[in-house]
Amino acid sequence: QLQFVESGGGLVQPGGSLRLSCAASGFTLAYHTIGWFRQAPGKEREGVSCISRSGGTTNYADSVKGRFTISRDNAKNTVYLQMNNLKPEDTAVYYCADCAVATLKSFLGSRWGQGTQVTVSS
């Protein structure tokens, strides 16, 4: 079964950090540009960050620039999202999926995992 598996979410205080992981089940991540997306209650899913196949090109939403860092380890078939200085408005379910680096958009028919919940609260 081809799917993404997200992990690493949790409850953290404002200003704290988390590192999310995105693993691939049944396919090789190295052949894909991969992005992180998030969806907060009552809001549409939005692109957070995206990374090229080699890892040499990345893109970030303005709301997370300077705080989040996306990276990948193709040997481990995993993409990461390091999130620092977290804010309450970062609270959402975070997903990984195929993406277009330039636009931070997912593709029609993209596969989606279960996501991982990130809650930023004191």
PDB file of C-alpha atoms in Angstrom:
ATOM      1  CA  GLN A   1       0.000   0.000   0.000  1.00  0.00           C
ATOM      2  CA  LEU A   2       1.423   3.357  -1.039  1.00  0.00           C
ATOM      3  CA  GLN A   3       1.132   5.939   1.685  1.00  0.00           C
ATOM      4  CA  PHE A   4       2.843   8.676   3.642  1.00  0.00           C
ATOM      5  CA  VAL A   5       3.297   8.199   7.375  1.00  0.00           C
ATOM      6  CA  GLU A   6       3.684  11.346   9.456  1.00  0.00           C
ATOM      7  CA  SER A   7       4.950  11.417  13.036  1.00  0.00           C
ATOM      8  CA  GLY A   8       6.494  13.683  15.635  1.00  0.00           C
ATOM      9  CA  GLY A   9       3.600  15.908  16.563  1.00  0.00           C
ATOM     10  CA  GLY A  10       2.567  16.745  20.081  1.00  0.00           C
ATOM     11  CA  LEU A  11       1.732  19.429  22.597  1.00  0.00           C
ATOM     12  CA  VAL A  12       4.315  22.158  23.036  1.00  0.00           C
ATOM     13  CA  GLN A  13       4.402  25.548  24.694  1.00  0.00           C
ATOM     14  CA  PRO A  14       4.783  28.732  22.651  1.00  0.00           C
ATOM     15  CA  GLY A  15       8.415  29.217  21.750  1.00  0.00           C
ATOM     16  CA  GLY A  16       9.066  25.496  21.818  1.00  0.00           C
ATOM     17  CA  SER A  17      10.270  23.142  19.091  1.00  0.00           C
ATOM     18  CA  LEU A  18       9.193  19.949  17.397  1.00  0.00           C
ATOM     19  CA  ARG A  19      10.584  17.857  14.577  1.00  0.00           C
ATOM     20  CA  LEU A  20       8.136  16.125  12.289  1.00  0.00           C
ATOM     21  CA  SER A  21       9.026  13.117  10.161  1.00  0.00           C
ATOM     22  CA  CYS A  22       7.466  11.945   6.935  1.00  0.00           C
ATOM     23  CA  ALA A  23       8.166   8.376   5.897  1.00  0.00           C
ATOM     24  CA  ALA A  24       7.072   6.585   2.761  1.00  0.00           C
ATOM     25  CA  SER A  25       5.456   3.194   2.759  1.00  0.00           C
ATOM     26  CA  GLY A  26       5.567   1.244  -0.452  1.00  0.00           C
ATOM     27  CA  PHE A  27       7.437   3.751  -2.595  1.00  0.00           C
ATOM     28  CA  THR A  28      10.698   5.713  -2.749  1.00  0.00           C
ATOM     29  CA  LEU A  29      10.578   9.296  -1.542  1.00  0.00           C
ATOM     30  CA  ALA A  30      13.763  10.204  -3.385  1.00  0.00           C
ATOM     31  CA  TYR A  31      11.848  10.347  -6.668  1.00  0.00           C
ATOM     32  CA  HIS A  32       9.411  12.955  -5.360  1.00  0.00           C
ATOM     33  CA  THR A  33       9.352  16.593  -4.402  1.00  0.00           C
ATOM     34  CA  ILE A  34       7.786  16.489  -0.958  1.00  0.00           C
ATOM     35  CA  GLY A  35       6.000  19.133   1.011  1.00  0.00           C
ATOM     36  CA  TRP A  36       4.489  19.705   4.390  1.00  0.00           C
ATOM     37  CA  PHE A  37       0.945  20.954   4.615  1.00  0.00           C
ATOM     38  CA  ARG A  38      -1.240  21.818   7.554  1.00  0.00           C
ATOM     39  CA  GLN A  39      -4.911  22.186   8.295  1.00  0.00           C
ATOM     40  CA  ALA A  40      -6.271  24.016  11.295  1.00  0.00           C
ATOM     41  CA  PRO A  41      -9.858  23.546  12.477  1.00  0.00           C
ATOM     42  CA  GLY A  42     -12.260  25.395  10.226  1.00  0.00           C
ATOM     43  CA  LYS A  43      -9.554  26.350   7.742  1.00  0.00           C
ATOM     44  CA  GLU A  44      -8.410  25.054   4.408  1.00  0.00           C
ATOM     45  CA  ARG A  45      -5.261  22.997   4.098  1.00  0.00           C
ATOM     46  CA  GLU A  46      -2.265  25.170   3.288  1.00  0.00           C
ATOM     47  CA  GLY A  47       1.250  24.538   2.054  1.00  0.00           C
ATOM     48  CA  VAL A  48       3.952  25.101   4.655  1.00  0.00           C
ATOM     49  CA  SER A  49       7.166  24.026   2.965  1.00  0.00           C
ATOM     50  CA  CYS A  50       8.412  21.988   0.054  1.00  0.00           C
ATOM     51  CA  ILE A  51      11.740  20.406  -0.880  1.00  0.00           C
ATOM     52  CA  SER A  52      13.139  19.230  -4.191  1.00  0.00           C
ATOM     53  CA  ARG A  53      14.241  15.663  -4.884  1.00  0.00           C
ATOM     54  CA  SER A  54      17.881  16.407  -4.156  1.00  0.00           C
ATOM     55  CA  GLY A  55      17.137  18.714  -1.242  1.00  0.00           C
ATOM     56  CA  GLY A  56      18.900  21.559  -2.967  1.00  0.00           C
ATOM     57  CA  THR A  57      15.807  23.726  -3.374  1.00  0.00           C
ATOM     58  CA  THR A  58      13.324  24.578  -0.676  1.00  0.00           C
ATOM     59  CA  ASN A  59      10.411  26.951  -0.294  1.00  0.00           C
ATOM     60  CA  TYR A  60       8.461  28.175   2.726  1.00  0.00           C
ATOM     61  CA  ALA A  61       5.221  29.936   3.431  1.00  0.00           C
ATOM     62  CA  ASP A  62       5.790  33.474   4.685  1.00  0.00           C
ATOM     63  CA  SER A  63       4.217  32.589   8.012  1.00  0.00           C
ATOM     64  CA  VAL A  64       6.957  30.065   8.851  1.00  0.00           C
ATOM     65  CA  LYS A  65      10.052  31.548   7.199  1.00  0.00           C
ATOM     66  CA  GLY A  66      12.934  31.787   9.616  1.00  0.00           C
ATOM     67  CA  ARG A  67      11.275  29.372  12.061  1.00  0.00           C
ATOM     68  CA  PHE A  68      10.788  26.119  10.126  1.00  0.00           C
ATOM     69  CA  THR A  69      13.381  24.106   8.224  1.00  0.00           C
ATOM     70  CA  ILE A  70      12.592  21.296   5.821  1.00  0.00           C
ATOM     71  CA  SER A  71      15.176  18.622   5.035  1.00  0.00           C
ATOM     72  CA  ARG A  72      15.361  15.117   3.694  1.00  0.00           C
ATOM     73  CA  ASP A  73      17.428  11.982   4.033  1.00  0.00           C
ATOM     74  CA  ASN A  74      16.819   9.939   0.919  1.00  0.00           C
ATOM     75  CA  ALA A  75      18.847   7.033   2.282  1.00  0.00           C
ATOM     76  CA  LYS A  76      16.305   6.809   5.114  1.00  0.00           C
ATOM     77  CA  ASN A  77      13.363   7.513   2.817  1.00  0.00           C
ATOM     78  CA  THR A  78      12.319  10.330   5.151  1.00  0.00           C
ATOM     79  CA  VAL A  79      11.569  14.047   4.993  1.00  0.00           C
ATOM     80  CA  TYR A  80      11.710  16.203   8.116  1.00  0.00           C
ATOM     81  CA  LEU A  81      10.267  19.493   9.282  1.00  0.00           C
ATOM     82  CA  GLN A  82      12.115  21.176  12.112  1.00  0.00           C
ATOM     83  CA  MET A  83       9.803  23.685  13.749  1.00  0.00           C
ATOM     84  CA  ASN A  84      11.255  26.252  16.125  1.00  0.00           C
ATOM     85  CA  ASN A  85       9.744  29.178  17.979  1.00  0.00           C
ATOM     86  CA  LEU A  86       6.301  27.675  17.634  1.00  0.00           C
ATOM     87  CA  LYS A  87       3.271  29.912  17.953  1.00  0.00           C
ATOM     88  CA  PRO A  88      -0.335  29.114  18.848  1.00  0.00           C
ATOM     89  CA  GLU A  89      -1.313  29.824  15.237  1.00  0.00           C
ATOM     90  CA  ASP A  90       0.877  26.886  14.162  1.00  0.00           C
ATOM     91  CA  THR A  91      -1.629  24.548  15.785  1.00  0.00           C
ATOM     92  CA  ALA A  92      -2.928  22.197  13.096  1.00  0.00           C
ATOM     93  CA  VAL A  93      -2.770  18.693  11.716  1.00  0.00           C
ATOM     94  CA  TYR A  94       0.369  18.432   9.613  1.00  0.00           C
ATOM     95  CA  TYR A  95       0.549  16.265   6.511  1.00  0.00           C
ATOM     96  CA  CYS A  96       3.190  15.471   3.939  1.00  0.00           C
ATOM     97  CA  ALA A  97       2.514  14.894   0.269  1.00  0.00           C
ATOM     98  CA  ASP A  98       3.876  15.460  -3.199  1.00  0.00           C
ATOM     99  CA  CYS A  99       4.222  19.180  -3.931  1.00  0.00           C
ATOM    100  CA  ALA A 100       5.307  21.772  -6.426  1.00  0.00           C
ATOM    101  CA  VAL A 101       8.245  23.608  -4.890  1.00  0.00           C
ATOM    102  CA  ALA A 102       7.563  26.956  -6.567  1.00  0.00           C
ATOM    103  CA  THR A 103       3.924  27.190  -5.543  1.00  0.00           C
ATOM    104  CA  LEU A 104       3.721  25.083  -2.348  1.00  0.00           C
ATOM    105  CA  LYS A 105       0.717  23.378  -3.899  1.00  0.00           C
ATOM    106  CA  SER A 106      -0.132  19.706  -3.797  1.00  0.00           C
ATOM    107  CA  PHE A 107      -1.185  17.878  -6.938  1.00  0.00           C
ATOM    108  CA  LEU A 108      -4.662  16.782  -7.924  1.00  0.00           C
ATOM    109  CA  GLY A 109      -5.153  13.268  -6.692  1.00  0.00           C
ATOM    110  CA  SER A 110      -2.250  13.433  -4.231  1.00  0.00           C
ATOM    111  CA  ARG A 111      -2.179  10.700  -1.677  1.00  0.00           C
ATOM    112  CA  TRP A 112      -2.520  11.826   1.964  1.00  0.00           C
ATOM    113  CA  GLY A 113      -1.572  10.140   5.206  1.00  0.00           C
ATOM    114  CA  GLN A 114      -3.278  10.408   8.575  1.00  0.00           C
ATOM    115  CA  GLY A 115      -1.294  13.460   9.562  1.00  0.00           C
ATOM    116  CA  THR A 116       0.196  14.342  12.919  1.00  0.00           C
ATOM    117  CA  GLN A 117      -1.349  16.790  15.359  1.00  0.00           C
ATOM    118  CA  VAL A 118       0.674  19.781  16.519  1.00  0.00           C
ATOM    119  CA  THR A 119      -0.774  21.809  19.357  1.00  0.00           C
ATOM    120  CA  VAL A 120       0.942  24.950  20.594  1.00  0.00           C
ATOM    121  CA  SER A 121      -0.522  26.104  23.876  1.00  0.00           C
ATOM    122  CA  SER A 122       0.513  27.249  27.302  1.00  0.00           C
TER     123      SER A 122
END
